[in-house]
PDB file of N, CA and C in Angstrom:
ATOM      1  N   UNK A   1     111.170 109.197  99.467  1.00  0.00           N
ATOM      2  CA  UNK A   1     112.613 109.101  99.545  1.00  0.00           C
ATOM      3  C   UNK A   1     112.979 107.744 100.159  1.00  0.00           C
ATOM      4  N   UNK A   2     113.908 107.027  99.543  1.00  0.00           N
ATOM      5  CA  UNK A   2     114.320 105.723 100.096  1.00  0.00           C
ATOM      6  C   UNK A   2     114.991 105.869 101.457  1.00  0.00           C
ATOM      7  N   UNK A   3     114.706 104.929 102.315  1.00  0.00           N
ATOM      8  CA  UNK A   3     115.323 104.914 103.637  1.00  0.00           C
ATOM      9  C   UNK A   3     116.756 104.402 103.550  1.00  0.00           C
ATOM     10  N   UNK A   4     117.510 104.612 104.608  1.00  0.00           N
ATOM     11  CA  UNK A   4     118.859 104.088 104.720  1.00  0.00           C
ATOM     12  C   UNK A   4     118.919 103.099 105.867  1.00  0.00           C
ATOM     13  N   UNK A   5     119.800 102.135 105.750  1.00  0.00           N
ATOM     14  CA  UNK A   5     119.916 101.097 106.769  1.00  0.00           C
ATOM     15  C   UNK A   5     121.374 100.825 107.112  1.00  0.00           C
ATOM     16  N   UNK A   6     121.625 100.596 108.372  1.00  0.00           N
ATOM     17  CA  UNK A   6     122.900 100.045 108.808  1.00  0.00           C
ATOM     18  C   UNK A   6     122.667  98.555 109.001  1.00  0.00           C
ATOM     19  N   UNK A   7     123.524  97.746 108.415  1.00  0.00           N
ATOM     20  CA  UNK A   7     123.468  96.298 108.599  1.00  0.00           C
ATOM     21  C   UNK A   7     124.828  95.871 109.135  1.00  0.00           C
ATOM     22  N   UNK A   8     124.818  95.286 110.297  1.00  0.00           N
ATOM     23  CA  UNK A   8     126.068  94.906 110.941  1.00  0.00           C
ATOM     24  C   UNK A   8     125.988  93.454 111.384  1.00  0.00           C
ATOM     25  N   UNK A   9     126.883  92.629 110.829  1.00  0.00           N
ATOM     26  CA  UNK A   9     126.955  91.218 111.210  1.00  0.00           C
ATOM     27  C   UNK A   9     128.292  90.992 111.910  1.00  0.00           C
ATOM     28  N   UNK A  10     128.219  90.560 113.131  1.00  0.00           N
ATOM     29  CA  UNK A  10     129.416  90.340 113.931  1.00  0.00           C
ATOM     30  C   UNK A  10     129.970  88.951 113.626  1.00  0.00           C
ATOM     31  N   UNK A  11     131.181  88.906 113.105  1.00  0.00           N
ATOM     32  CA  UNK A  11     131.823  87.624 112.794  1.00  0.00           C
ATOM     33  C   UNK A  11     132.400  87.000 114.058  1.00  0.00           C
ATOM     34  N   UNK A  12     133.078  87.808 114.858  1.00  0.00           N
ATOM     35  CA  UNK A  12     133.614  87.332 116.133  1.00  0.00           C
ATOM     36  C   UNK A  12     133.561  88.471 117.142  1.00  0.00           C
ATOM     37  N   UNK A  13     133.430  88.101 118.395  1.00  0.00           N
ATOM     38  CA  UNK A  13     133.498  89.058 119.500  1.00  0.00           C
ATOM     39  C   UNK A  13     134.672  88.606 120.363  1.00  0.00           C
ATOM     40  N   UNK A  14     135.789  89.329 120.244  1.00  0.00           N
ATOM     41  CA  UNK A  14     137.003  88.930 120.961  1.00  0.00           C
ATOM     42  C   UNK A  14     137.151  89.632 122.306  1.00  0.00           C
ATOM     43  N   UNK A  15     136.472  90.758 122.478  1.00  0.00           N
ATOM     44  CA  UNK A  15     136.580  91.499 123.738  1.00  0.00           C
ATOM     45  C   UNK A  15     135.199  92.001 124.161  1.00  0.00           C
ATOM     46  N   UNK A  16     134.472  91.204 124.950  1.00  0.00           N
ATOM     47  CA  UNK A  16     133.133  91.603 125.383  1.00  0.00           C
ATOM     48  C   UNK A  16     133.092  92.929 126.134  1.00  0.00           C
ATOM     49  N   UNK A  17     134.170  93.293 126.819  1.00  0.00           N
ATOM     50  CA  UNK A  17     134.194  94.562 127.545  1.00  0.00           C
ATOM     51  C   UNK A  17     134.186  95.750 126.584  1.00  0.00           C
ATOM     52  N   UNK A  18     134.913  95.634 125.479  1.00  0.00           N
ATOM     53  CA  UNK A  18     134.894  96.706 124.478  1.00  0.00           C
ATOM     54  C   UNK A  18     133.527  96.794 123.817  1.00  0.00           C
ATOM     55  N   UNK A  19     132.910  95.647 123.586  1.00  0.00           N
ATOM     56  CA  UNK A  19     131.559  95.653 123.016  1.00  0.00           C
ATOM     57  C   UNK A  19     130.587  96.299 123.997  1.00  0.00           C
ATOM     58  N   UNK A  20     130.733  96.030 125.270  1.00  0.00           N
ATOM     59  CA  UNK A  20     129.869  96.644 126.280  1.00  0.00           C
ATOM     60  C   UNK A  20     130.059  98.162 126.315  1.00  0.00           C
ATOM     61  N   UNK A  21     131.293  98.624 126.196  1.00  0.00           N
ATOM     62  CA  UNK A  21     131.555 100.068 126.162  1.00  0.00           C
ATOM     63  C   UNK A  21     130.908 100.704 124.935  1.00  0.00           C
ATOM     64  N   UNK A  22     131.027 100.029 123.795  1.00  0.00           N
ATOM     65  CA  UNK A  22     130.384 100.490 122.562  1.00  0.00           C
ATOM     66  C   UNK A  22     128.868 100.537 122.742  1.00  0.00           C
ATOM     67  N   UNK A  23     128.314  99.498 123.359  1.00  0.00           N
ATOM     68  CA  UNK A  23     126.862  99.413 123.553  1.00  0.00           C
ATOM     69  C   UNK A  23     126.321 100.489 124.484  1.00  0.00           C
ATOM     70  N   UNK A  24     127.175 101.097 125.288  1.00  0.00           N
ATOM     71  CA  UNK A  24     126.742 102.216 126.129  1.00  0.00           C
ATOM     72  C   UNK A  24     126.671 103.510 125.328  1.00  0.00           C
ATOM     73  N   UNK A  25     127.543 103.653 124.329  1.00  0.00           N
ATOM     74  CA  UNK A  25     127.629 104.899 123.554  1.00  0.00           C
ATOM     75  C   UNK A  25     126.826 104.874 122.257  1.00  0.00           C
ATOM     76  N   UNK A  26     126.834 103.770 121.572  1.00  0.00           N
ATOM     77  CA  UNK A  26     126.240 103.700 120.237  1.00  0.00           C
ATOM     78  C   UNK A  26     124.739 103.991 120.202  1.00  0.00           C
ATOM     79  N   UNK A  27     123.927 103.444 121.116  1.00  0.00           N
ATOM     80  CA  UNK A  27     122.487 103.732 121.032  1.00  0.00           C
ATOM     81  C   UNK A  27     122.157 105.215 121.073  1.00  0.00           C
ATOM     82  N   UNK A  28     122.882 105.972 121.891  1.00  0.00           N
ATOM     83  CA  UNK A  28     122.642 107.418 121.972  1.00  0.00           C
ATOM     84  C   UNK A  28     123.013 108.096 120.657  1.00  0.00           C
ATOM     85  N   UNK A  29     124.118 107.655 120.054  1.00  0.00           N
ATOM     86  CA  UNK A  29     124.560 108.234 118.787  1.00  0.00           C
ATOM     87  C   UNK A  29     123.577 107.900 117.670  1.00  0.00           C
ATOM     88  N   UNK A  30     123.086 106.683 117.667  1.00  0.00           N
ATOM     89  CA  UNK A  30     122.107 106.263 116.650  1.00  0.00           C
ATOM     90  C   UNK A  30     120.826 107.078 116.793  1.00  0.00           C
ATOM     91  N   UNK A  31     120.332 107.193 118.009  1.00  0.00           N
ATOM     92  CA  UNK A  31     119.102 107.954 118.250  1.00  0.00           C
ATOM     93  C   UNK A  31     119.273 109.418 117.857  1.00  0.00           C
ATOM     94  N   UNK A  32     120.413 110.010 118.225  1.00  0.00           N
ATOM     95  CA  UNK A  32     120.686 111.406 117.878  1.00  0.00           C
ATOM     96  C   UNK A  32     120.750 111.590 116.361  1.00  0.00           C
ATOM     97  N   UNK A  33     121.184 110.557 115.650  1.00  0.00           N
ATOM     98  CA  UNK A  33     121.268 110.615 114.193  1.00  0.00           C
ATOM     99  C   UNK A  33     119.969 110.267 113.493  1.00  0.00           C
ATOM    100  N   UNK A  34     118.928 109.990 114.273  1.00  0.00           N
ATOM    101  CA  UNK A  34     117.618 109.689 113.689  1.00  0.00           C
ATOM    102  C   UNK A  34     117.393 108.219 113.395  1.00  0.00           C
ATOM    103  N   UNK A  35     118.246 107.351 113.913  1.00  0.00           N
ATOM    104  CA  UNK A  35     118.126 105.920 113.641  1.00  0.00           C
ATOM    105  C   UNK A  35     117.172 105.211 114.585  1.00  0.00           C
ATOM    106  N   UNK A  36     116.605 104.115 114.080  1.00  0.00           N
ATOM    107  CA  UNK A  36     115.711 103.262 114.858  1.00  0.00           C
ATOM    108  C   UNK A  36     116.210 101.823 114.747  1.00  0.00           C
ATOM    109  N   UNK A  37     116.471 101.211 115.865  1.00  0.00           N
ATOM    110  CA  UNK A  37     116.945  99.828 115.858  1.00  0.00           C
ATOM    111  C   UNK A  37     115.754  98.918 115.557  1.00  0.00           C
ATOM    112  N   UNK A  38     115.845  98.181 114.450  1.00  0.00           N
ATOM    113  CA  UNK A  38     114.781  97.259 114.070  1.00  0.00           C
ATOM    114  C   UNK A  38     115.041  95.855 114.600  1.00  0.00           C
ATOM    115  N   UNK A  39     116.300  95.484 114.677  1.00  0.00           N
ATOM    116  CA  UNK A  39     116.663  94.154 115.172  1.00  0.00           C
ATOM    117  C   UNK A  39     118.066  94.208 115.749  1.00  0.00           C
ATOM    118  N   UNK A  40     118.217  93.571 116.903  1.00  0.00           N
ATOM    119  CA  UNK A  40     119.541  93.476 117.518  1.00  0.00           C
ATOM    120  C   UNK A  40     119.537  92.208 118.357  1.00  0.00           C
ATOM    121  N   UNK A  41     120.270  91.258 117.899  1.00  0.00           N
ATOM    122  CA  UNK A  41     120.288  90.040 118.682  1.00  0.00           C
ATOM    123  C   UNK A  41     121.162  88.963 118.095  1.00  0.00           C
ATOM    124  N   UNK A  42     121.162  87.861 118.784  1.00  0.00           N
ATOM    125  CA  UNK A  42     122.006  86.759 118.362  1.00  0.00           C
ATOM    126  C   UNK A  42     121.189  85.578 117.847  1.00  0.00           C
ATOM    127  N   UNK A  43     119.885  85.721 117.743  1.00  0.00           N
ATOM    128  CA  UNK A  43     119.059  84.647 117.185  1.00  0.00           C
ATOM    129  C   UNK A  43     119.055  84.811 115.667  1.00  0.00           C
ATOM    130  N   UNK A  44     119.921  84.023 115.021  1.00  0.00           N
ATOM    131  CA  UNK A  44     120.169  84.167 113.587  1.00  0.00           C
ATOM    132  C   UNK A  44     120.223  82.790 112.948  1.00  0.00           C
ATOM    133  N   UNK A  45     119.620  82.658 111.794  1.00  0.00           N
ATOM    134  CA  UNK A  45     119.805  81.467 110.961  1.00  0.00           C
ATOM    135  C   UNK A  45     120.585  81.941 109.750  1.00  0.00           C
ATOM    136  N   UNK A  46     121.782  81.407 109.561  1.00  0.00           N
ATOM    137  CA  UNK A  46     122.656  81.847 108.477  1.00  0.00           C
ATOM    138  C   UNK A  46     122.636  80.831 107.332  1.00  0.00           C
ATOM    139  N   UNK A  47     122.726  81.355 106.118  1.00  0.00           N
ATOM    140  CA  UNK A  47     122.780  80.520 104.923  1.00  0.00           C
ATOM    141  C   UNK A  47     123.983  80.939 104.084  1.00  0.00           C
ATOM    142  N   UNK A  48     124.335  80.102 103.133  1.00  0.00           N
ATOM    143  CA  UNK A  48     125.445  80.351 102.222  1.00  0.00           C
ATOM    144  C   UNK A  48     126.723  80.628 103.024  1.00  0.00           C
ATOM    145  N   UNK A  49     127.358  81.769 102.819  1.00  0.00           N
ATOM    146  CA  UNK A  49     128.607  82.064 103.528  1.00  0.00           C
ATOM    147  C   UNK A  49     128.371  82.826 104.830  1.00  0.00           C
ATOM    148  N   UNK A  50     127.120  82.924 105.259  1.00  0.00           N
ATOM    149  CA  UNK A  50     126.793  83.667 106.466  1.00  0.00           C
ATOM    150  C   UNK A  50     127.277  82.988 107.729  1.00  0.00           C
ATOM    151  N   UNK A  51     127.446  83.786 108.758  1.00  0.00           N
ATOM    152  CA  UNK A  51     127.860  83.293 110.065  1.00  0.00           C
ATOM    153  C   UNK A  51     126.732  83.622 111.044  1.00  0.00           C
ATOM    154  N   UNK A  52     126.299  82.634 111.790  1.00  0.00           N
ATOM    155  CA  UNK A  52     125.184  82.821 112.727  1.00  0.00           C
ATOM    156  C   UNK A  52     125.675  83.494 114.003  1.00  0.00           C
ATOM    157  N   UNK A  53     125.921  84.781 113.915  1.00  0.00           N
ATOM    158  CA  UNK A  53     126.359  85.588 115.047  1.00  0.00           C
ATOM    159  C   UNK A  53     125.424  86.781 115.194  1.00  0.00           C
ATOM    160  N   UNK A  54     125.687  87.565 116.179  1.00  0.00           N
ATOM    161  CA  UNK A  54     124.921  88.786 116.449  1.00  0.00           C
ATOM    162  C   UNK A  54     124.782  89.614 115.167  1.00  0.00           C
ATOM    163  N   UNK A  55     123.564  90.042 114.873  1.00  0.00           N
ATOM    164  CA  UNK A  55     123.287  90.866 113.697  1.00  0.00           C
ATOM    165  C   UNK A  55     122.410  92.037 114.133  1.00  0.00           C
ATOM    166  N   UNK A  56     122.718  93.221 113.605  1.00  0.00           N
ATOM    167  CA  UNK A  56     121.985  94.426 113.975  1.00  0.00           C
ATOM    168  C   UNK A  56     121.480  95.112 112.709  1.00  0.00           C
ATOM    169  N   UNK A  57     120.215  95.558 112.735  1.00  0.00           N
ATOM    170  CA  UNK A  57     119.613  96.285 111.622  1.00  0.00           C
ATOM    171  C   UNK A  57     119.022  97.579 112.162  1.00  0.00           C
ATOM    172  N   UNK A  58     119.493  98.706 111.610  1.00  0.00           N
ATOM    173  CA  UNK A  58     119.037 100.024 112.052  1.00  0.00           C
ATOM    174  C   UNK A  58     118.520 100.793 110.846  1.00  0.00           C
ATOM    175  N   UNK A  59     117.366 101.419 111.003  1.00  0.00           N
ATOM    176  CA  UNK A  59     116.715 102.155 109.915  1.00  0.00           C
ATOM    177  C   UNK A  59     116.833 103.666 110.139  1.00  0.00           C
ATOM    178  N   UNK A  60     117.082 104.386 109.043  1.00  0.00           N
ATOM    179  CA  UNK A  60     117.109 105.852 109.034  1.00  0.00           C
ATOM    180  C   UNK A  60     116.133 106.342 107.973  1.00  0.00           C
ATOM    181  N   UNK A  61     115.703 107.578 108.076  1.00  0.00           N
ATOM    182  CA  UNK A  61     114.735 108.117 107.123  1.00  0.00           C
ATOM    183  C   UNK A  61     115.296 108.252 105.709  1.00  0.00           C
ATOM    184  N   UNK A  62     116.634 108.309 105.583  1.00  0.00           N
ATOM    185  CA  UNK A  62     117.252 108.397 104.258  1.00  0.00           C
ATOM    186  C   UNK A  62     118.653 107.790 104.301  1.00  0.00           C
ATOM    187  N   UNK A  63     119.164 107.465 103.136  1.00  0.00           N
ATOM    188  CA  UNK A  63     120.526 106.956 103.014  1.00  0.00           C
ATOM    189  C   UNK A  63     121.519 108.005 103.517  1.00  0.00           C
ATOM    190  N   UNK A  64     121.295 109.264 103.145  1.00  0.00           N
ATOM    191  CA  UNK A  64     122.180 110.353 103.555  1.00  0.00           C
ATOM    192  C   UNK A  64     122.213 110.497 105.074  1.00  0.00           C
ATOM    193  N   UNK A  65     121.066 110.330 105.703  1.00  0.00           N
ATOM    194  CA  UNK A  65     121.000 110.418 107.162  1.00  0.00           C
ATOM    195  C   UNK A  65     121.790 109.269 107.796  1.00  0.00           C
ATOM    196  N   UNK A  66     121.716 108.088 107.203  1.00  0.00           N
ATOM    197  CA  UNK A  66     122.464 106.934 107.712  1.00  0.00           C
ATOM    198  C   UNK A  66     123.964 107.171 107.617  1.00  0.00           C
ATOM    199  N   UNK A  67     124.406 107.731 106.501  1.00  0.00           N
ATOM    200  CA  UNK A  67     125.840 108.023 106.323  1.00  0.00           C
ATOM    201  C   UNK A  67     126.278 109.098 107.315  1.00  0.00           C
ATOM    202  N   UNK A  68     125.483 110.137 107.453  1.00  0.00           N
ATOM    203  CA  UNK A  68     125.832 111.228 108.370  1.00  0.00           C
ATOM    204  C   UNK A  68     125.899 110.739 109.816  1.00  0.00           C
ATOM    205  N   UNK A  69     124.995 109.862 110.212  1.00  0.00           N
ATOM    206  CA  UNK A  69     125.012 109.331 111.577  1.00  0.00           C
ATOM    207  C   UNK A  69     126.289 108.533 111.829  1.00  0.00           C
ATOM    208  N   UNK A  70     126.729 107.779 110.829  1.00  0.00           N
ATOM    209  CA  UNK A  70     127.963 107.013 110.982  1.00  0.00           C
ATOM    210  C   UNK A  70     129.163 107.941 111.117  1.00  0.00           C
ATOM    211  N   UNK A  71     129.155 109.048 110.408  1.00  0.00           N
ATOM    212  CA  UNK A  71     130.273 109.988 110.425  1.00  0.00           C
ATOM    213  C   UNK A  71     130.236 110.942 111.614  1.00  0.00           C
ATOM    214  N   UNK A  72     129.152 110.926 112.389  1.00  0.00           N
ATOM    215  CA  UNK A  72     129.011 111.869 113.503  1.00  0.00           C
ATOM    216  C   UNK A  72     130.081 111.641 114.568  1.00  0.00           C
ATOM    217  N   UNK A  73     130.385 112.708 115.287  1.00  0.00           N
ATOM    218  CA  UNK A  73     131.372 112.619 116.365  1.00  0.00           C
ATOM    219  C   UNK A  73     130.928 111.627 117.433  1.00  0.00           C
ATOM    220  N   UNK A  74     129.648 111.592 117.734  1.00  0.00           N
ATOM    221  CA  UNK A  74     129.148 110.686 118.778  1.00  0.00           C
ATOM    222  C   UNK A  74     129.342 109.230 118.373  1.00  0.00           C
ATOM    223  N   UNK A  75     129.073 108.898 117.104  1.00  0.00           N
ATOM    224  CA  UNK A  75     129.250 107.505 116.689  1.00  0.00           C
ATOM    225  C   UNK A  75     130.727 107.164 116.552  1.00  0.00           C
ATOM    226  N   UNK A  76     131.530 108.115 116.133  1.00  0.00           N
ATOM    227  CA  UNK A  76     132.962 107.866 116.045  1.00  0.00           C
ATOM    228  C   UNK A  76     133.556 107.586 117.429  1.00  0.00           C
ATOM    229  N   UNK A  77     133.008 108.231 118.454  1.00  0.00           N
ATOM    230  CA  UNK A  77     133.432 107.947 119.826  1.00  0.00           C
ATOM    231  C   UNK A  77     133.070 106.512 120.210  1.00  0.00           C
ATOM    232  N   UNK A  78     131.882 106.073 119.817  1.00  0.00           N
ATOM    233  CA  UNK A  78     131.467 104.690 120.086  1.00  0.00           C
ATOM    234  C   UNK A  78     132.385 103.708 119.373  1.00  0.00           C
ATOM    235  N   UNK A  79     132.732 104.008 118.132  1.00  0.00           N
ATOM    236  CA  UNK A  79     133.641 103.135 117.381  1.00  0.00           C
ATOM    237  C   UNK A  79     135.020 103.066 118.026  1.00  0.00           C
ATOM    238  N   UNK A  80     135.488 104.178 118.558  1.00  0.00           N
ATOM    239  CA  UNK A  80     136.787 104.182 119.236  1.00  0.00           C
ATOM    240  C   UNK A  80     136.754 103.282 120.470  1.00  0.00           C
ATOM    241  N   UNK A  81     135.625 103.263 121.177  1.00  0.00           N
ATOM    242  CA  UNK A  81     135.485 102.390 122.348  1.00  0.00           C
ATOM    243  C   UNK A  81     135.468 100.924 121.927  1.00  0.00           C
ATOM    244  N   UNK A  82     134.885 100.649 120.781  1.00  0.00           N
ATOM    245  CA  UNK A  82     134.815  99.274 120.271  1.00  0.00           C
ATOM    246  C   UNK A  82     136.175  98.796 119.793  1.00  0.00           C
ATOM    247  N   UNK A  83     136.891  99.682 119.120  1.00  0.00           N
ATOM    248  CA  UNK A  83     138.247  99.414 118.602  1.00  0.00           C
ATOM    249  C   UNK A  83     138.331  98.045 117.947  1.00  0.00           C
ATOM    250  N   UNK A  84     139.222  97.220 118.455  1.00  0.00           N
ATOM    251  CA  UNK A  84     139.441  95.891 117.871  1.00  0.00           C
ATOM    252  C   UNK A  84     138.737  94.797 118.682  1.00  0.00           C
ATOM    253  N   UNK A  85     137.692  95.156 119.386  1.00  0.00           N
ATOM    254  CA  UNK A  85     136.982  94.200 120.234  1.00  0.00           C
ATOM    255  C   UNK A  85     136.110  93.215 119.487  1.00  0.00           C
ATOM    256  N   UNK A  86     135.828  93.525 118.225  1.00  0.00           N
ATOM    257  CA  UNK A  86     135.013  92.633 117.395  1.00  0.00           C
ATOM    258  C   UNK A  86     135.542  92.646 115.966  1.00  0.00           C
ATOM    259  N   UNK A  87     135.147  91.645 115.229  1.00  0.00           N
ATOM    260  CA  UNK A  87     135.297  91.663 113.774  1.00  0.00           C
ATOM    261  C   UNK A  87     133.876  91.618 113.241  1.00  0.00           C
ATOM    262  N   UNK A  88     133.525  92.606 112.436  1.00  0.00           N
ATOM    263  CA  UNK A  88     132.154  92.647 111.932  1.00  0.00           C
ATOM    264  C   UNK A  88     132.130  93.129 110.492  1.00  0.00           C
ATOM    265  N   UNK A  89     131.060  92.782 109.838  1.00  0.00           N
ATOM    266  CA  UNK A  89     130.785  93.231 108.481  1.00  0.00           C
ATOM    267  C   UNK A  89     129.731  94.327 108.629  1.00  0.00           C
ATOM    268  N   UNK A  90     130.109  95.572 108.377  1.00  0.00           N
ATOM    269  CA  UNK A  90     129.214  96.722 108.561  1.00  0.00           C
ATOM    270  C   UNK A  90     128.955  97.356 107.207  1.00  0.00           C
ATOM    271  N   UNK A  91     127.680  97.563 106.884  1.00  0.00           N
ATOM    272  CA  UNK A  91     127.314  98.185 105.604  1.00  0.00           C
ATOM    273  C   UNK A  91     126.227  99.227 105.826  1.00  0.00           C
ATOM    274  N   UNK A  92     126.257 100.243 104.990  1.00  0.00           N
ATOM    275  CA  UNK A  92     125.155 101.209 104.919  1.00  0.00           C
ATOM    276  C   UNK A  92     124.526 100.993 103.555  1.00  0.00           C
ATOM    277  N   UNK A  93     123.234 100.689 103.558  1.00  0.00           N
ATOM    278  CA  UNK A  93     122.564 100.402 102.294  1.00  0.00           C
ATOM    279  C   UNK A  93     121.336 101.301 102.127  1.00  0.00           C
ATOM    280  N   UNK A  94     120.960 101.506 100.871  1.00  0.00           N
ATOM    281  CA  UNK A  94     119.778 102.302 100.552  1.00  0.00           C
ATOM    282  C   UNK A  94     118.592 101.378 100.339  1.00  0.00           C
ATOM    283  N   UNK A  95     117.462 101.750 100.930  1.00  0.00           N
ATOM    284  CA  UNK A  95     116.231 100.987 100.757  1.00  0.00           C
ATOM    285  C   UNK A  95     115.624 101.208  99.379  1.00  0.00           C
ATOM    286  N   UNK A  96     114.578 100.482  99.089  1.00  0.00           N
ATOM    287  CA  UNK A  96     113.925 100.575  97.784  1.00  0.00           C
ATOM    288  C   UNK A  96     112.929 101.710  97.691  1.00  0.00           C
ATOM    289  N   UNK A  97     112.300 102.066  98.804  1.00  0.00           N
ATOM    290  CA  UNK A  97     111.331 103.170  98.760  1.00  0.00           C
ATOM    291  C   UNK A  97     111.351 103.983 100.012  1.00  0.00           C
TER     292      UNK A  97
END
């Protein structure tokens, strides 16, 4: 079964305090949803239209599990804490195998 991934590229961080609040809640929600953080950091080389900002990659055992984790009450609480503190490009994608 193909894995699922969350890919999040932060374009701007306008409120570090909101990001910090999100960072306290989101890891627990991701773990509860079966996610594993593969990369989280600001060391990025961007090409084409990319922006060299914080990028996060999280792996789930399936695409469906990734979608369900995003829709969970725990992750929605984390998103509410983040609110408008960042502008990011967030995607859920299906792996190849």
